[in-house]
Structure formats: C-alpha cells, structure tokens
Amino acid sequence: VDFNKKEKEGAVTDADIRFQYFVDKILPALKSEDALGTLLVIPSYFDFVRVRNLFFNTASDLGRAYDSSKKSKNRARGRDGKRVSNTQKKLEDNLGIETAALYASLSEYTAPDVVSRIRGDFFRRNISVLIVTERFHYYFRYRLRGVKRVVFYAPPLHSKFYSEFLNFIHINEDGDSISNTMYTNRDALTLERVVGTQHARNMIKPSAMNSYTFTFENE
C-alpha cells in the first residue's frame, strides 16, 4: 500500500492542496480502462461533493456518465449476447464499444434501491470508479464486491475502517499497489492511528519523502 504526501507553501487550504494533487496525479489514471474496480474513499462530505462534481464533468466530457435511475430487473443483452446493465447497453449503442461508466457515487444520503443498483453494476464492471463517503460505510457496512484497488482521499477518521476497506480487495498476483492514501502534515493524528506513532512521525517530518510504500506478505 502506498501513502502519498502533498504540501504547498503559501495561503492554500488543506482541501485545495488535496484536491489539486488529486486532479494532477490521481484522476488521469482513473480515467483509463485499467481503473476498473477502483474504490475511492472520502472521509469529508464536503470533499466528496467536490470530487463528485469533478467526476460528473469529466464523465460528461468522455461520454461515460452513469444513470442510476435505470432499473436492472430486465437487463439488456450486449453485442456478445450476454446480459448487461441498461447503462452498459446504452454505452455500447452510443459509442460502438463496450465502455464502463466512469464513476458512480454512494453516500449516507443515497436511496437504498440506488445503492443496490450501483453495487451490482460496480461488481459487474459496468462502473470503473466507485466513490463512497466514510459515513456511508459507518452507517451501512455493505460488503462491496469487485474491488481491485482502494484510493483514500485522506486517512480515514476511524482507523479500523482502513483495514475494513482493504479487506474488500480481491488480491491479484501482478504485484501492483492495491491501495493509495493521500495525506498532508495536518493529517498527523489520523495517519498515526493507521500506521502507528513512529511511522507517522517519520512521514510528516520536514525531511520526509513524498511517498511511502508498505508491503504485506501472505503467510
């Protein structure tokens, strides 16, 4: 798992620092087909709304918007004859190719029927990136299937959620990083609860590197 530090000098808010780093470094990778199965976890609802709006505009530009109002009882069939979601069928018809919707989002305010629909489409690879708030997990504790990679917009406020989200991941054997966590020096307390006191001190000191990698091996 990777931890990526971002700092800027001057009168720039922590939210702006984090958002700009996400736009410059993280978003380009999430727009590719390799992003299928990415779970983006955002602790703050205000950051969630900001990132969701960014994805909405990006998906509109790419023609990869997701329509959560489509019911999934009678699923259409794709070009290969297999059943696919209505969103997938519409994308195939409009684009002439099989393309997953760029993103969908779940928060503590999402209606239960929409939650069920989005979870199913994410598992079936009809959605590349699933954006969730930490409070969504706090209240509902759904098992999210189809996760290949977790990106934490910031260290989770509840440290045990870090391992719970990582446990959603279906482990692959290609050696790629399975998690990325963005943090700044002002995340010292939440970072400490995740990586421990000594690691946190080393990661936020002035001479600290901008990226740290922790490797876990199966016994």
CSV table of N, CA and C in Angstrom, one decimal, residues 115-190:
chain,number,residue,atom,x,y,z
A,115,VAL,N,-28.5,2.3,-4.1
A,115,VAL,CA,-27.3,1.7,-3.5
A,115,VAL,C,-27.2,0.3,-4.1
A,116,SER,N,-28.3,-0.5,-4.1
A,116,SER,CA,-28.3,-1.9,-4.6
A,116,SER,C,-27.9,-1.9,-6.0
A,117,ARG,N,-28.5,-1.0,-6.8
A,117,ARG,CA,-28.2,-1.0,-8.2
A,117,ARG,C,-26.8,-0.7,-8.5
A,118,ILE,N,-26.2,0.3,-7.8
A,118,ILE,CA,-24.8,0.7,-8.1
A,118,ILE,C,-23.9,-0.4,-7.6
A,119,ARG,N,-24.1,-1.0,-6.5
A,119,ARG,CA,-23.3,-2.1,-6.0
A,119,ARG,C,-23.2,-3.2,-7.0
A,120,GLY,N,-24.4,-3.5,-7.6
A,120,GLY,CA,-24.4,-4.6,-8.6
A,120,GLY,C,-23.7,-4.2,-9.9
A,121,ASP,N,-23.9,-3.0,-10.4
A,121,ASP,CA,-23.2,-2.6,-11.6
A,121,ASP,C,-21.7,-2.5,-11.4
A,122,PHE,N,-21.2,-2.1,-10.2
A,122,PHE,CA,-19.8,-2.0,-9.9
A,122,PHE,C,-19.2,-3.4,-9.9
A,123,PHE,N,-19.9,-4.3,-9.3
A,123,PHE,CA,-19.4,-5.7,-9.3
A,123,PHE,C,-19.3,-6.3,-10.7
A,124,ARG,N,-20.3,-5.9,-11.6
A,124,ARG,CA,-20.3,-6.4,-12.9
A,124,ARG,C,-19.4,-5.7,-13.9
A,125,ARG,N,-18.6,-4.7,-13.3
A,125,ARG,CA,-17.6,-4.0,-14.1
A,125,ARG,C,-18.3,-3.0,-15.1
A,126,ASN,N,-19.5,-2.6,-14.8
A,126,ASN,CA,-20.2,-1.5,-15.6
A,126,ASN,C,-19.8,-0.1,-15.1
A,127,ILE,N,-19.1,-0.1,-14.0
A,127,ILE,CA,-18.7,1.2,-13.4
A,127,ILE,C,-17.2,1.1,-13.1
A,128,SER,N,-16.4,2.0,-13.5
A,128,SER,CA,-14.9,1.9,-13.2
A,128,SER,C,-14.6,2.3,-11.8
A,129,VAL,N,-15.1,3.5,-11.4
A,129,VAL,CA,-14.7,4.0,-10.1
A,129,VAL,C,-15.9,4.2,-9.2
A,130,LEU,N,-15.9,3.7,-8.0
A,130,LEU,CA,-17.0,3.8,-7.1
A,130,LEU,C,-16.5,4.8,-6.0
A,131,ILE,N,-17.2,5.9,-5.8
A,131,ILE,CA,-16.8,6.9,-4.8
A,131,ILE,C,-17.8,6.8,-3.6
A,132,VAL,N,-17.2,6.6,-2.5
A,132,VAL,CA,-18.0,6.5,-1.3
A,132,VAL,C,-17.5,7.4,-0.2
A,133,THR,N,-18.5,7.8,0.7
A,133,THR,CA,-18.1,8.6,1.9
A,133,THR,C,-17.8,7.6,3.0
A,134,GLU,N,-17.0,8.1,4.0
A,134,GLU,CA,-16.7,7.2,5.1
A,134,GLU,C,-17.9,7.0,5.9
A,135,ARG,N,-18.8,8.0,6.0
A,135,ARG,CA,-20.1,7.8,6.8
A,135,ARG,C,-21.0,6.8,6.1
A,136,PHE,N,-20.9,6.6,4.8
A,136,PHE,CA,-21.7,5.6,4.2
A,136,PHE,C,-21.3,4.2,4.8
A,137,HIS,N,-20.0,4.0,4.9
A,137,HIS,CA,-19.6,2.7,5.5
A,137,HIS,C,-19.9,2.6,6.9
A,138,TYR,N,-19.8,3.8,7.6
A,138,TYR,CA,-20.1,3.8,9.1
A,138,TYR,C,-21.5,3.4,9.4
A,139,TYR,N,-22.5,3.8,8.6
A,139,TYR,CA,-23.9,3.6,8.8
A,139,TYR,C,-24.4,2.2,8.3
A,140,PHE,N,-23.8,1.8,7.1
A,140,PHE,CA,-24.4,0.6,6.5
A,140,PHE,C,-23.6,-0.6,6.4
A,141,ARG,N,-22.3,-0.5,6.4
A,141,ARG,CA,-21.3,-1.6,6.4
A,141,ARG,C,-21.6,-2.7,5.3
A,142,TYR,N,-22.0,-2.2,4.1
A,142,TYR,CA,-22.2,-3.1,3.0
A,142,TYR,C,-20.9,-3.8,2.6
A,143,ARG,N,-21.0,-5.0,2.1
A,143,ARG,CA,-19.8,-5.7,1.5
A,143,ARG,C,-19.8,-5.3,0.1
A,144,LEU,N,-18.7,-4.6,-0.3
A,144,LEU,CA,-18.6,-4.1,-1.7
A,144,LEU,C,-17.7,-5.1,-2.5
A,145,ARG,N,-18.4,-5.7,-3.4
A,145,ARG,CA,-17.7,-6.7,-4.2
A,145,ARG,C,-17.1,-6.1,-5.5
A,146,GLY,N,-16.1,-6.7,-6.0
A,146,GLY,CA,-15.5,-6.2,-7.3
A,146,GLY,C,-14.4,-5.2,-7.1
A,147,VAL,N,-13.9,-5.0,-5.9
A,147,VAL,CA,-12.9,-4.0,-5.6
A,147,VAL,C,-11.5,-4.6,-6.0
A,148,LYS,N,-10.7,-3.9,-6.8
A,148,LYS,CA,-9.4,-4.3,-7.1
A,148,LYS,C,-8.3,-3.3,-6.5
A,149,ARG,N,-8.8,-2.1,-6.2
A,149,ARG,CA,-7.8,-1.1,-5.7
A,149,ARG,C,-8.6,-0.1,-4.8
A,150,VAL,N,-8.0,0.4,-3.7
A,150,VAL,CA,-8.7,1.4,-2.9
A,150,VAL,C,-7.8,2.6,-2.9
A,151,VAL,N,-8.4,3.8,-3.1
A,151,VAL,CA,-7.8,5.1,-3.0
A,151,VAL,C,-8.4,5.8,-1.9
A,152,PHE,N,-7.6,6.2,-0.9
A,152,PHE,CA,-8.1,7.0,0.2
A,152,PHE,C,-7.8,8.5,-0.1
A,153,TYR,N,-8.8,9.3,-0.2
A,153,TYR,CA,-8.6,10.7,-0.4
A,153,TYR,C,-7.9,11.4,0.7
A,154,ALA,N,-8.1,10.8,1.9
A,154,ALA,CA,-7.4,11.2,3.1
A,154,ALA,C,-7.4,10.0,4.1
A,155,PRO,N,-6.5,9.9,5.1
A,155,PRO,CA,-6.6,8.8,6.0
A,155,PRO,C,-8.0,8.8,6.7
A,156,PRO,N,-8.6,7.6,6.8
A,156,PRO,CA,-10.0,7.6,7.4
A,156,PRO,C,-10.0,8.1,8.9
A,157,LEU,N,-11.1,8.7,9.2
A,157,LEU,CA,-11.2,9.2,10.6
A,157,LEU,C,-11.3,8.1,11.6
A,158,HIS,N,-11.9,7.0,11.2
A,158,HIS,CA,-11.9,5.8,12.1
A,158,HIS,C,-10.9,4.8,11.5
A,159,SER,N,-9.9,4.6,12.3
A,159,SER,CA,-8.7,3.9,11.8
A,159,SER,C,-9.1,2.4,11.4
A,160,LYS,N,-10.0,1.8,12.1
A,160,LYS,CA,-10.3,0.4,11.8
A,160,LYS,C,-11.0,0.3,10.4
A,161,PHE,N,-11.5,1.4,9.9
A,161,PHE,CA,-12.1,1.4,8.5
A,161,PHE,C,-11.0,1.2,7.5
A,162,TYR,N,-9.8,1.5,7.8
A,162,TYR,CA,-8.7,1.3,6.8
A,162,TYR,C,-8.6,-0.1,6.4
A,163,SER,N,-8.5,-1.0,7.4
A,163,SER,CA,-8.3,-2.4,7.2
A,163,SER,C,-9.6,-3.0,6.6
A,164,GLU,N,-10.8,-2.5,7.1
A,164,GLU,CA,-12.1,-3.0,6.5
A,164,GLU,C,-12.2,-2.7,5.1
A,165,PHE,N,-11.8,-1.5,4.6
A,165,PHE,CA,-11.9,-1.3,3.2
A,165,PHE,C,-10.9,-2.1,2.4
A,166,LEU,N,-9.7,-2.3,2.9
A,166,LEU,CA,-8.7,-3.1,2.3
A,166,LEU,C,-9.1,-4.6,2.2
A,167,ASN,N,-9.9,-5.0,3.1
A,167,ASN,CA,-10.4,-6.4,3.1
A,167,ASN,C,-11.4,-6.6,1.9
A,168,PHE,N,-11.9,-5.5,1.3
A,168,PHE,CA,-12.8,-5.7,0.2
A,168,PHE,C,-12.0,-6.1,-1.1
A,169,ILE,N,-10.7,-5.9,-1.1
A,169,ILE,CA,-9.9,-6.1,-2.3
A,169,ILE,C,-9.8,-7.5,-2.6
A,170,HIS,N,-10.0,-7.8,-3.9
A,170,HIS,CA,-9.7,-9.1,-4.5
A,170,HIS,C,-8.3,-9.1,-4.9
A,171,ILE,N,-7.4,-9.8,-4.1
A,171,ILE,CA,-6.0,-9.8,-4.3
A,171,ILE,C,-5.6,-10.4,-5.7
A,172,ASN,N,-4.8,-9.6,-6.4
A,172,ASN,CA,-4.2,-10.1,-7.6
A,172,ASN,C,-2.8,-10.5,-7.4
A,173,GLU,N,-2.2,-11.0,-8.4
A,173,GLU,CA,-0.8,-11.5,-8.3
A,173,GLU,C,0.2,-10.8,-9.2
A,174,ASP,N,-0.2,-9.6,-9.7
A,174,ASP,CA,0.6,-8.9,-10.6
A,174,ASP,C,1.6,-7.9,-9.9
A,175,GLY,N,1.5,-7.9,-8.6
A,175,GLY,CA,2.5,-7.0,-7.9
A,175,GLY,C,2.2,-5.6,-7.8
A,176,ASP,N,1.0,-5.2,-8.4
A,176,ASP,CA,0.7,-3.8,-8.3
A,176,ASP,C,0.2,-3.3,-7.0
A,177,SER,N,0.3,-2.0,-6.7
A,177,SER,CA,-0.1,-1.5,-5.4
A,177,SER,C,-1.6,-1.7,-5.3
A,178,ILE,N,-2.1,-2.1,-4.2
A,178,ILE,CA,-3.5,-2.3,-4.0
A,178,ILE,C,-4.2,-1.1,-3.3
A,179,SER,N,-3.5,-0.2,-2.8
A,179,SER,CA,-4.0,1.0,-2.1
A,179,SER,C,-3.1,2.2,-2.2
A,180,ASN,N,-3.8,3.3,-2.3
A,180,ASN,CA,-3.1,4.6,-2.2
A,180,ASN,C,-3.8,5.5,-1.2
A,181,THR,N,-3.0,6.2,-0.4
A,181,THR,CA,-3.6,7.1,0.6
A,181,THR,C,-2.9,8.5,0.5
A,182,MET,N,-3.7,9.5,0.2
A,182,MET,CA,-3.2,10.9,0.2
A,182,MET,C,-3.2,11.5,1.6
A,183,TYR,N,-2.2,12.2,1.9
A,183,TYR,CA,-2.2,12.8,3.2
A,183,TYR,C,-1.3,14.1,3.2
A,184,THR,N,-1.5,15.0,4.2
A,184,THR,CA,-0.7,16.2,4.4
A,184,THR,C,-0.2,16.1,5.8
A,185,ASN,N,0.6,17.1,6.2
A,185,ASN,CA,1.1,17.2,7.6
A,185,ASN,C,0.0,17.4,8.6
A,186,ARG,N,-1.1,18.0,8.1
A,186,ARG,CA,-2.2,18.2,9.0
A,186,ARG,C,-3.1,17.0,9.3
A,187,ASP,N,-2.7,15.9,8.6
A,187,ASP,CA,-3.4,14.6,8.9
A,187,ASP,C,-2.6,13.8,9.9
A,188,ALA,N,-1.8,14.4,10.7
A,188,ALA,CA,-0.9,13.7,11.6
A,188,ALA,C,-1.7,12.7,12.5
A,189,LEU,N,-2.8,13.1,13.1
A,189,LEU,CA,-3.5,12.3,14.1
A,189,LEU,C,-4.1,11.1,13.4
A,190,THR,N,-4.8,11.3,12.3
A,190,THR,CA,-5.5,10.2,11.6
A,190,THR,C,-4.4,9.3,11.0
